[in-house]
CSV table of C-alpha atoms and ligand atoms in Angstrom, one decimal:
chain,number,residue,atom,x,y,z
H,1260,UNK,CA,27.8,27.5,7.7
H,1261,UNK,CA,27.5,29.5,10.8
H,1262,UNK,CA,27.3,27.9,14.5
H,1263,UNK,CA,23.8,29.6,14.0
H,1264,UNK,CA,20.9,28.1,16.8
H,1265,UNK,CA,19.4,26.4,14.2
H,1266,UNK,CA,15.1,26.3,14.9
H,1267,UNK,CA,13.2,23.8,12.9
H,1268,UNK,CA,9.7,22.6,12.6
H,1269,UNK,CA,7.2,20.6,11.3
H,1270,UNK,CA,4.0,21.8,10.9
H,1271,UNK,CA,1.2,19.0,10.0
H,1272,UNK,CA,-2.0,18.1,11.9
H,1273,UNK,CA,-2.1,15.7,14.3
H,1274,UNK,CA,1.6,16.0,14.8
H,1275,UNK,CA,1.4,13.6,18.7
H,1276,UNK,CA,2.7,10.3,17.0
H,1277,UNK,CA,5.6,12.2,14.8
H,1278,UNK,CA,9.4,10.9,14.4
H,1279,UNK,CA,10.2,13.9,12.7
H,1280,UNK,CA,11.6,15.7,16.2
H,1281,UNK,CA,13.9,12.7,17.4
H,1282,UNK,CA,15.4,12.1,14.1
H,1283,UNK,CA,16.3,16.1,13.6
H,1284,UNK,CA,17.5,16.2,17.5
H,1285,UNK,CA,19.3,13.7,17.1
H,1286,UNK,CA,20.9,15.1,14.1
H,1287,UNK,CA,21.9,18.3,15.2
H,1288,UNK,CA,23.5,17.1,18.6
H,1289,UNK,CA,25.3,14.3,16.5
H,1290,UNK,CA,27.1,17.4,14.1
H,1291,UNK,CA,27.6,19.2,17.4
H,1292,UNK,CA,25.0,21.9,16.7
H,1293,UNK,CA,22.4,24.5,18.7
H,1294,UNK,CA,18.9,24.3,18.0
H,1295,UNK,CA,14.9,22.6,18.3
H,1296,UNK,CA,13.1,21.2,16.3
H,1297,UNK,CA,9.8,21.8,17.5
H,1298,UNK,CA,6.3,20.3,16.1
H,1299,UNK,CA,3.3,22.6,15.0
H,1300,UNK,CA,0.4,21.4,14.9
H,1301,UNK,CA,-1.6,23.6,12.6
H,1302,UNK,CA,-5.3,22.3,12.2
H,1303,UNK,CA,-6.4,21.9,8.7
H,1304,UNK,CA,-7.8,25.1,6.5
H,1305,UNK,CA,-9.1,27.4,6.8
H,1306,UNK,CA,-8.5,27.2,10.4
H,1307,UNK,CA,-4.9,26.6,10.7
H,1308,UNK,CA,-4.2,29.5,7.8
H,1309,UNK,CA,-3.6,32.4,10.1
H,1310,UNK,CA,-1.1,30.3,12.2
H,1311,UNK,CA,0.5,29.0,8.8
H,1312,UNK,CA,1.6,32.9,7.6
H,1313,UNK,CA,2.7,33.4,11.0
H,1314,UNK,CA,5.2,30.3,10.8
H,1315,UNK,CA,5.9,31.4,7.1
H,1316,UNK,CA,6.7,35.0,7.9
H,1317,UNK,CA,8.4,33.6,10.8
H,1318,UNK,CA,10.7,31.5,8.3
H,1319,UNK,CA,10.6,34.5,5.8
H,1320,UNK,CA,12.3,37.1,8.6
H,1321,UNK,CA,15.2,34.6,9.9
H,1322,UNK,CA,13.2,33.6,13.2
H,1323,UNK,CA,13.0,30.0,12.0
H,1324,UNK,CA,15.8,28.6,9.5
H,1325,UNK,CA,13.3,25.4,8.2
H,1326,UNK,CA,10.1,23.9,8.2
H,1327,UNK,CA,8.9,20.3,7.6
H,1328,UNK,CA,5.2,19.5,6.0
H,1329,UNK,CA,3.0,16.8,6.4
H,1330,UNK,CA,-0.4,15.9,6.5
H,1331,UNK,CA,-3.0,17.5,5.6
H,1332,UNK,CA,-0.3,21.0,4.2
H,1333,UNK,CA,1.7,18.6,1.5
H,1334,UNK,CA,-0.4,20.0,-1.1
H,1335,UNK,CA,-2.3,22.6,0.6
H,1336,UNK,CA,1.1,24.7,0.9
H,1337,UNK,CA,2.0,25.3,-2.5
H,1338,UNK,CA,0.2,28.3,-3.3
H,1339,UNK,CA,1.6,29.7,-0.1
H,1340,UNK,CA,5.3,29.8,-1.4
H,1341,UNK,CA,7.4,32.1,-3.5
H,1342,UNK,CA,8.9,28.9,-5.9
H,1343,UNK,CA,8.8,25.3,-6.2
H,1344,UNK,CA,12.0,22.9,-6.9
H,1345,UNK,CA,11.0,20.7,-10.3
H,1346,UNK,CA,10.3,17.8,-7.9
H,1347,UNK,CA,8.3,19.5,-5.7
H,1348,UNK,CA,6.7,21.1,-8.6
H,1349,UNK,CA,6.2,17.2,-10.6
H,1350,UNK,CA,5.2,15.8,-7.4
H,1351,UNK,CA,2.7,18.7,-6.5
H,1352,UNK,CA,3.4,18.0,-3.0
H,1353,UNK,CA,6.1,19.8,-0.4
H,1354,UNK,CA,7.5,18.3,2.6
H,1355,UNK,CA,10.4,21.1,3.1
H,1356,UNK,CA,10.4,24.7,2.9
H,1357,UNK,CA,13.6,26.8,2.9
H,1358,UNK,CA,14.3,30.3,2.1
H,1359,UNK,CA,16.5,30.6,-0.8
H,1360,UNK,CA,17.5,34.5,-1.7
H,1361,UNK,CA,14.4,36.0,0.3
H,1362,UNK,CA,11.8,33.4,-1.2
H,1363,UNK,CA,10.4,30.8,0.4
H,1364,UNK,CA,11.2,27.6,-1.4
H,1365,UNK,CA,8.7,24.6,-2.0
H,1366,UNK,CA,11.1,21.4,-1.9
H,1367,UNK,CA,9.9,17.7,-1.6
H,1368,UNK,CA,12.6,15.1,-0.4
H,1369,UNK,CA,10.1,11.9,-0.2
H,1370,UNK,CA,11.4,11.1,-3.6
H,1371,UNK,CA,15.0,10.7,-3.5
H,1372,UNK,CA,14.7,9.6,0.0
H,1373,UNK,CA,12.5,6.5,-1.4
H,1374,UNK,CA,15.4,5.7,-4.2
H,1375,UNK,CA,18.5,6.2,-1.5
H,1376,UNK,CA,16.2,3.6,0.9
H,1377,UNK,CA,15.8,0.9,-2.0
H,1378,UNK,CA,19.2,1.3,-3.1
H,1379,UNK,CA,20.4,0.8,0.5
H,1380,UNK,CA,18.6,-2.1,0.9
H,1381,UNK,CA,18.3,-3.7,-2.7
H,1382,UNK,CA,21.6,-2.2,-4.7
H,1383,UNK,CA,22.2,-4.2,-7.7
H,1384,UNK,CA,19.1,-6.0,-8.1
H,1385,UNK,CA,17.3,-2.8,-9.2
H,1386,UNK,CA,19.1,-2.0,-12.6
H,1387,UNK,CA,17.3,-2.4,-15.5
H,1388,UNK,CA,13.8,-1.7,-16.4
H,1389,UNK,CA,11.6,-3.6,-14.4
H,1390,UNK,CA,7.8,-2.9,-13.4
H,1391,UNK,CA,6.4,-2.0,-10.3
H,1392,UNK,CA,3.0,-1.7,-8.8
H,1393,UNK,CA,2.6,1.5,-6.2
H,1394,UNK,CA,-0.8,0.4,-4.3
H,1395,UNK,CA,-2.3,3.7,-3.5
H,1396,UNK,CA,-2.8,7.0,-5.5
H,1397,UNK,CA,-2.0,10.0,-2.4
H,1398,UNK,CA,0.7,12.2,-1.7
H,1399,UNK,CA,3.1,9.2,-1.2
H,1400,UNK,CA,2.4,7.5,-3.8
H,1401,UNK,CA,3.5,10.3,-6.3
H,1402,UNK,CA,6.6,10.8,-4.8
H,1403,UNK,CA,6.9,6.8,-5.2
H,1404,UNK,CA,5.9,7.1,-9.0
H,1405,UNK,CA,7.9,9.9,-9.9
H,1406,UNK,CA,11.4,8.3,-8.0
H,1407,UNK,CA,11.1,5.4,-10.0
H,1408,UNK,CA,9.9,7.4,-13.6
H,1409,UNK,CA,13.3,9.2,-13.6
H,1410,UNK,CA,15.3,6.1,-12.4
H,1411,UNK,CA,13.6,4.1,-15.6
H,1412,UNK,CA,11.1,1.7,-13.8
H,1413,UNK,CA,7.6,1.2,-15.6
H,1414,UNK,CA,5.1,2.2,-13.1
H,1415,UNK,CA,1.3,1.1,-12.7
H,1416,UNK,CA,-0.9,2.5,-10.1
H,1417,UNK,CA,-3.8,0.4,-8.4
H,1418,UNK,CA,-6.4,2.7,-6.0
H,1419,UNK,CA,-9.4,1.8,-4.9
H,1420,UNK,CA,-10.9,4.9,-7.0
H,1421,UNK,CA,-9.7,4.3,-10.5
H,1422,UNK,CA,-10.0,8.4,-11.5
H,1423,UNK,CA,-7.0,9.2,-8.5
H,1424,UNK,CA,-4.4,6.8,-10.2
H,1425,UNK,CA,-5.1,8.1,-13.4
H,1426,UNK,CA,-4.9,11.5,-12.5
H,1427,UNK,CA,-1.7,10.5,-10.9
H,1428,UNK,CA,-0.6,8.7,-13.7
H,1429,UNK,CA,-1.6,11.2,-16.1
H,1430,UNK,CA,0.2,14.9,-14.2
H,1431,UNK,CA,3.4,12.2,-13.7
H,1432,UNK,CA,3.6,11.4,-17.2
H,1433,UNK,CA,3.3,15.5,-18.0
H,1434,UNK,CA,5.7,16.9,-15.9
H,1435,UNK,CA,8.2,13.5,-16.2
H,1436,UNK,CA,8.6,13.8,-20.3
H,1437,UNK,CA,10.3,17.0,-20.4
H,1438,UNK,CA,12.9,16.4,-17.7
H,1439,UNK,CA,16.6,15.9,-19.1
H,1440,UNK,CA,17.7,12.1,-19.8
H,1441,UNK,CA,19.3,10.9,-16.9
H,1442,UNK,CA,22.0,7.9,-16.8
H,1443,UNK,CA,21.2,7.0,-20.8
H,1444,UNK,CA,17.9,5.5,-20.1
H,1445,UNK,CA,15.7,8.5,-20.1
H,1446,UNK,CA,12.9,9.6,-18.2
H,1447,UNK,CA,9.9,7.6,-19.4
H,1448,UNK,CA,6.6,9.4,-19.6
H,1449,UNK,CA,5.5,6.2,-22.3
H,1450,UNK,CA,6.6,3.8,-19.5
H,1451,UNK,CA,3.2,4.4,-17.0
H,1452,UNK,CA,0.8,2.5,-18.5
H,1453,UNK,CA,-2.6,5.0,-17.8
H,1454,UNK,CA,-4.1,1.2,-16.9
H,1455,UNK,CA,-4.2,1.7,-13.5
H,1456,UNK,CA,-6.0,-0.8,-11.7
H,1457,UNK,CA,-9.7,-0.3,-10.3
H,1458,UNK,CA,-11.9,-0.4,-7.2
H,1459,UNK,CA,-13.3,-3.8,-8.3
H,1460,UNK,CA,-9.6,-5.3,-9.0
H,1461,UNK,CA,-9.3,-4.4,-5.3
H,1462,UNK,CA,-12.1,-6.3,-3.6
H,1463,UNK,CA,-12.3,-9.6,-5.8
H,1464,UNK,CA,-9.3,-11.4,-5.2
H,1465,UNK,CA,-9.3,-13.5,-8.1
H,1466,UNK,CA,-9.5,-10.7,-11.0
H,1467,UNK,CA,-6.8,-9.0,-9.0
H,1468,UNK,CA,-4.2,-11.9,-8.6
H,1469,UNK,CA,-4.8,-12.6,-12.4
H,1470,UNK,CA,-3.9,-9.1,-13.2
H,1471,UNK,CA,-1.4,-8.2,-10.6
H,1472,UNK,CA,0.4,-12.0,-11.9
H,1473,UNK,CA,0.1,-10.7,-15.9
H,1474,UNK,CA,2.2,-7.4,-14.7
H,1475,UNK,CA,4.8,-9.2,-13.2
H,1476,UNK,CA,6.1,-6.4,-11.0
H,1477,UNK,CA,9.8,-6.4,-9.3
H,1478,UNK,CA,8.6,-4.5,-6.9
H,1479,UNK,CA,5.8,-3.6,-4.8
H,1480,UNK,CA,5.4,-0.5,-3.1
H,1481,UNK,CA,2.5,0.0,-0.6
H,1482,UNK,CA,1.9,4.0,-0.5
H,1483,UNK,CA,-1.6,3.2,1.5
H,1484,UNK,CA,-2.4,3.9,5.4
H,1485,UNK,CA,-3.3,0.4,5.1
H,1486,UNK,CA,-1.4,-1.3,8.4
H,1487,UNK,CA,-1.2,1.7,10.4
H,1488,UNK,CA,-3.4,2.7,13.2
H,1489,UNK,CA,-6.4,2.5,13.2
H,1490,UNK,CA,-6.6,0.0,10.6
H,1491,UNK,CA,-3.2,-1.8,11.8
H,1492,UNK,CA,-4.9,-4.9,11.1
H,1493,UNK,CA,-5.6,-4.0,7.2
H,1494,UNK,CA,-3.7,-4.9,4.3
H,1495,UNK,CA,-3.3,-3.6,1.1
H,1496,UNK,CA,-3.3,-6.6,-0.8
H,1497,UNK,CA,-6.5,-8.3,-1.5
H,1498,UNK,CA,-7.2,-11.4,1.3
H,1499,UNK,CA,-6.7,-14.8,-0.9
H,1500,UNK,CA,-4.8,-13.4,-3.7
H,1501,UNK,CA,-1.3,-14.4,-4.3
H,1502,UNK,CA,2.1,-12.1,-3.6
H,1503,UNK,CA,4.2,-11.8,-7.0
H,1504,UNK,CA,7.2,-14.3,-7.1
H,1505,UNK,CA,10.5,-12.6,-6.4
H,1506,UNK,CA,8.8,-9.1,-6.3
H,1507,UNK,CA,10.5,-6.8,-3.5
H,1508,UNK,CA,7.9,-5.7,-1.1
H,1509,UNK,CA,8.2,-2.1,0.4
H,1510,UNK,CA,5.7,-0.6,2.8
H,1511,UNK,CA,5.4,3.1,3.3
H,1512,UNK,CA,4.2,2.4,6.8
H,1513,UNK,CA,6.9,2.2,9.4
H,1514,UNK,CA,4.5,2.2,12.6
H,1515,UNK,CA,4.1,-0.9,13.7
H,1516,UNK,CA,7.5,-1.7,12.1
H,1517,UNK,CA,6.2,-5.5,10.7
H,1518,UNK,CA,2.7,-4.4,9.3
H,1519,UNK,CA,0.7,-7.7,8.4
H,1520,UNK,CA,1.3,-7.1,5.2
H,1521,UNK,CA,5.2,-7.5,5.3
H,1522,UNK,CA,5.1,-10.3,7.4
H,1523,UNK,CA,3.1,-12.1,4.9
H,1524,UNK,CA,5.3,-11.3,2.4
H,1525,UNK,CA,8.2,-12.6,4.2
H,1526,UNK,CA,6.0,-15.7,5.3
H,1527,UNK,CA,6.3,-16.1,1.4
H,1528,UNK,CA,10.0,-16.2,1.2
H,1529,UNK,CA,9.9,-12.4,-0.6
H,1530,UNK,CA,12.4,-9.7,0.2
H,1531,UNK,CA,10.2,-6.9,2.0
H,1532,UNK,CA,11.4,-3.6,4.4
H,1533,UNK,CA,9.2,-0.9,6.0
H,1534,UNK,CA,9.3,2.7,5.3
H,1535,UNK,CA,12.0,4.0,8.3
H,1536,UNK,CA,15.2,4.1,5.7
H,1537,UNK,CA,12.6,6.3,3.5
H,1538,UNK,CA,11.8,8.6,6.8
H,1539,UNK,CA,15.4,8.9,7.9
H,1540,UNK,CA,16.4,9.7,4.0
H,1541,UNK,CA,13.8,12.2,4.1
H,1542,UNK,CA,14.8,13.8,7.2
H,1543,UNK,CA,18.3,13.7,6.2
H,1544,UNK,CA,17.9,15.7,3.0
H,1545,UNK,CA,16.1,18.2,4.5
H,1546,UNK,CA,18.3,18.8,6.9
H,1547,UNK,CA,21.2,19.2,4.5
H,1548,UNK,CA,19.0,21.8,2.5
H,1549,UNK,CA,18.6,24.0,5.9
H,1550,UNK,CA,22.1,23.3,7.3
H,1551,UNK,CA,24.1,22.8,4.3
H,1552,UNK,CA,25.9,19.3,6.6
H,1553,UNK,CA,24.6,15.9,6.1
H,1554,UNK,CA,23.6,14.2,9.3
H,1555,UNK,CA,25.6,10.8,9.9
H,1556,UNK,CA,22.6,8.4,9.5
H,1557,UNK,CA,23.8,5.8,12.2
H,1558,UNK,CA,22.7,8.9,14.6
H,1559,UNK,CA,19.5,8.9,13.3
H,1560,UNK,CA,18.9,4.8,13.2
H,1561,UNK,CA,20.0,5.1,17.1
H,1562,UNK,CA,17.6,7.9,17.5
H,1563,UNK,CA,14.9,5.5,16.7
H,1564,UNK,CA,15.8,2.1,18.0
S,1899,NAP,P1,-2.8,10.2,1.3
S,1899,NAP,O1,-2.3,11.4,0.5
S,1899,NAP,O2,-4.0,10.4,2.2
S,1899,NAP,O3,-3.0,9.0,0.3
S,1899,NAP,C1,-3.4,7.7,0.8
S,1899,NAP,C2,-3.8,6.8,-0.4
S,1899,NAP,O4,-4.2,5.6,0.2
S,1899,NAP,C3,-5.0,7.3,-1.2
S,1899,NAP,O5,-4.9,6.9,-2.5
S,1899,NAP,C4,-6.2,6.7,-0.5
S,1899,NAP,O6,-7.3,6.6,-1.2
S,1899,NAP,C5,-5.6,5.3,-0.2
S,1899,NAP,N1,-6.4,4.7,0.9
S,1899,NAP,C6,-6.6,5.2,2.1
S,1899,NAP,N2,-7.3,4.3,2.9
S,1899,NAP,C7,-7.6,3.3,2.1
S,1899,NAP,C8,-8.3,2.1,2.2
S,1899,NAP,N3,-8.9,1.8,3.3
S,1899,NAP,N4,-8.3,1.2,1.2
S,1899,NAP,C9,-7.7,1.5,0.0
S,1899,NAP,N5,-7.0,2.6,-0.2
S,1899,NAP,C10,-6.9,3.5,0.8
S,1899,NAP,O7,-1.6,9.7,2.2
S,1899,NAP,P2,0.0,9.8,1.9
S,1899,NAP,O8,0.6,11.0,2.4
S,1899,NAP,O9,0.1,9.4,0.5
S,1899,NAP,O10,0.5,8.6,2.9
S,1899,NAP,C11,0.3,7.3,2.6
S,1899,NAP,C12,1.0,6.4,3.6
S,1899,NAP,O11,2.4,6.5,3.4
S,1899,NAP,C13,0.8,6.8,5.1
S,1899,NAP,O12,0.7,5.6,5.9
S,1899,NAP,C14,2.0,7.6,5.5
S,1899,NAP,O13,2.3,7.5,6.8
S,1899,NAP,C15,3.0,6.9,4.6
S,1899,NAP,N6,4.2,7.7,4.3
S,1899,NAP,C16,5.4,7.2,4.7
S,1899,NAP,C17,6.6,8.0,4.4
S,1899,NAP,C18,7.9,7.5,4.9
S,1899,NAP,O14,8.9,8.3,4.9
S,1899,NAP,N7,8.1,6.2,5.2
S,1899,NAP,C19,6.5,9.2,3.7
S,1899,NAP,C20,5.2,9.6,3.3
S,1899,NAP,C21,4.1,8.9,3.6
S,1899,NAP,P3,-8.5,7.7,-1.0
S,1899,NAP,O15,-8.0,9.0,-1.5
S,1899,NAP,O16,-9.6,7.1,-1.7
S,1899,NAP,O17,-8.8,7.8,0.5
């Protein structure tokens, strides 16, 4: 790889409150290399489209070397780029963009970055086929569903509007089936139930505690804004209702670090982390895509104590 001033972005809308730039700073001084990484904010389309073909023909031409995506381009991207990676493609969401032979390359790193995060934190006690119930239906929560599809969980989605999970669950359990068996346990298309759970589950406490109790799920994943400003003091899980016993509890969110749903999880005794492993995983693989090195991740925790 060449000592090459590397120049990175991220290009989202609003970008102010971002990690991105510290953790890929910090990554490229830690490997001893030149470069930025510089936010921009691109306002959402139409507006923002002439400043995105700049950026992209800017990436195209060598002038930038790799871009980030986030909110509101995840999806809106795609039919900007020359090819998709299968994940990217299964996910229908982009959060990196390299150029690979000339073409601008569609790639999506939540995924693994979600798995490597569990694994750090939860090893052993996620083998086997266990359930687990993603709250939330976005972006996120694909990239959720489709990491633990391939690793052999049995998903179910809950959303406050019913028709979003099962579209979810429906595209996952598409584009999952055909992939290759991995590890002898096979991707799982049967395994999503399309059950996912509805807007009235999600305001009446009672029916949902019955129904999230009869699923049993090992883990729970919170893919919701719920905790984050400006609803820091929202939840995701109904008021009343009970957590699952032994579930693991992870929460996308990672600003405030101890959402008030996580601390009521670990008010019950449960296992529960924030999303920061998942945003350091991410960061990390897209900077080995555009650099070829992997970044030491102790640089990056240090970045953002
Ligand atoms: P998104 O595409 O906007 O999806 C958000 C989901 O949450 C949608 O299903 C949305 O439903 C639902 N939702 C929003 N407000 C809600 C409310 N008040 N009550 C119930 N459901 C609600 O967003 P995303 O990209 O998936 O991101 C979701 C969260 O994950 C964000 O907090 C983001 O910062 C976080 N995240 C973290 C990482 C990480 O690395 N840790 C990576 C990606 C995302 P509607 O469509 O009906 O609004």
């Amino acid at each position: 790889m060449s000592a090459r001033p590397f120049r990175l972005g991220l290009i989202g809308y609003p970008l102010g409150r971002s990690l991105s730039p510290q953790i890929h700073r910090a990554a490229l001084a830690s490997l001893g290399l030149e470069g930025d990484y510089r936010p921009y904010p691109l306002p959402p389309l139409p507006q923002g489209e002439a400043r995105l073909l700049e950026l992209l023909a800017a990436l195209r031409g060598g002038e930038l070397h790799g871009l980030n995506v986030t909110i509101p381009y995840k999806s809106a991207v795609l039919g900007y780029l020359d090819r998709l990676s299968a994940v990217a493609r299964a996910i229908g969401a982009v959060n990196t963009i390299l150029v690979q032979e000339g073409e601008l390359l569609g790639e999506n790193t939540d995924a693994g970055a979600f798995w490597a995060d569990l694994q750090r934190l939860w090893g052993e006690r996620l083998e086997g086929d266990r359930p687990a119930l993603v709250l939330g239906a976005g972006g996120a929560a694909r990239a959720v569903a489709y990491a633990l599809l391939i690793e052999g969980w049995q998903v179910v989605v809950a959303a406050r509007r019913r028709e979003q999970a099962e579209r979810l669950a429906y595209e996952l359990n598409q584009s999952v089936h055909p992939l290759p068996e991995k590890g002898g346990r096979g991707a799982c298309a049967a395994r999503m139930p399309l059950r996912p759970g509805g807007s009235a589950s999600l305001q009446e406490a009672r029916l949902w505690e019955a129904w999230a109790d009869s699923l049993q799920p090992s883990l729970v994943v919170n893919a919701t804004p719920l905790g984050m400003p400006p609803q820091a003091q929202a939840s995701p899980w109904p008021r009343g209702a009970a957590l699952p016993h032994r579930a693991m509890i992870y929460d996308l969110v990672y600003n405030p670090p101890h959402t008030r749903w996580l601390r009521r999880a670990e008010a019950a005794g449960l296992e529960a982390a924030n999303g920061l492993g998942m945003l350091i995983e991410q960061a990390a693989g897209a900077f080995q895509l555009w650099t070829g090195l992997q970044p030491p991740r102790e640089a990056l925790w240090r970045a953002l104590a």
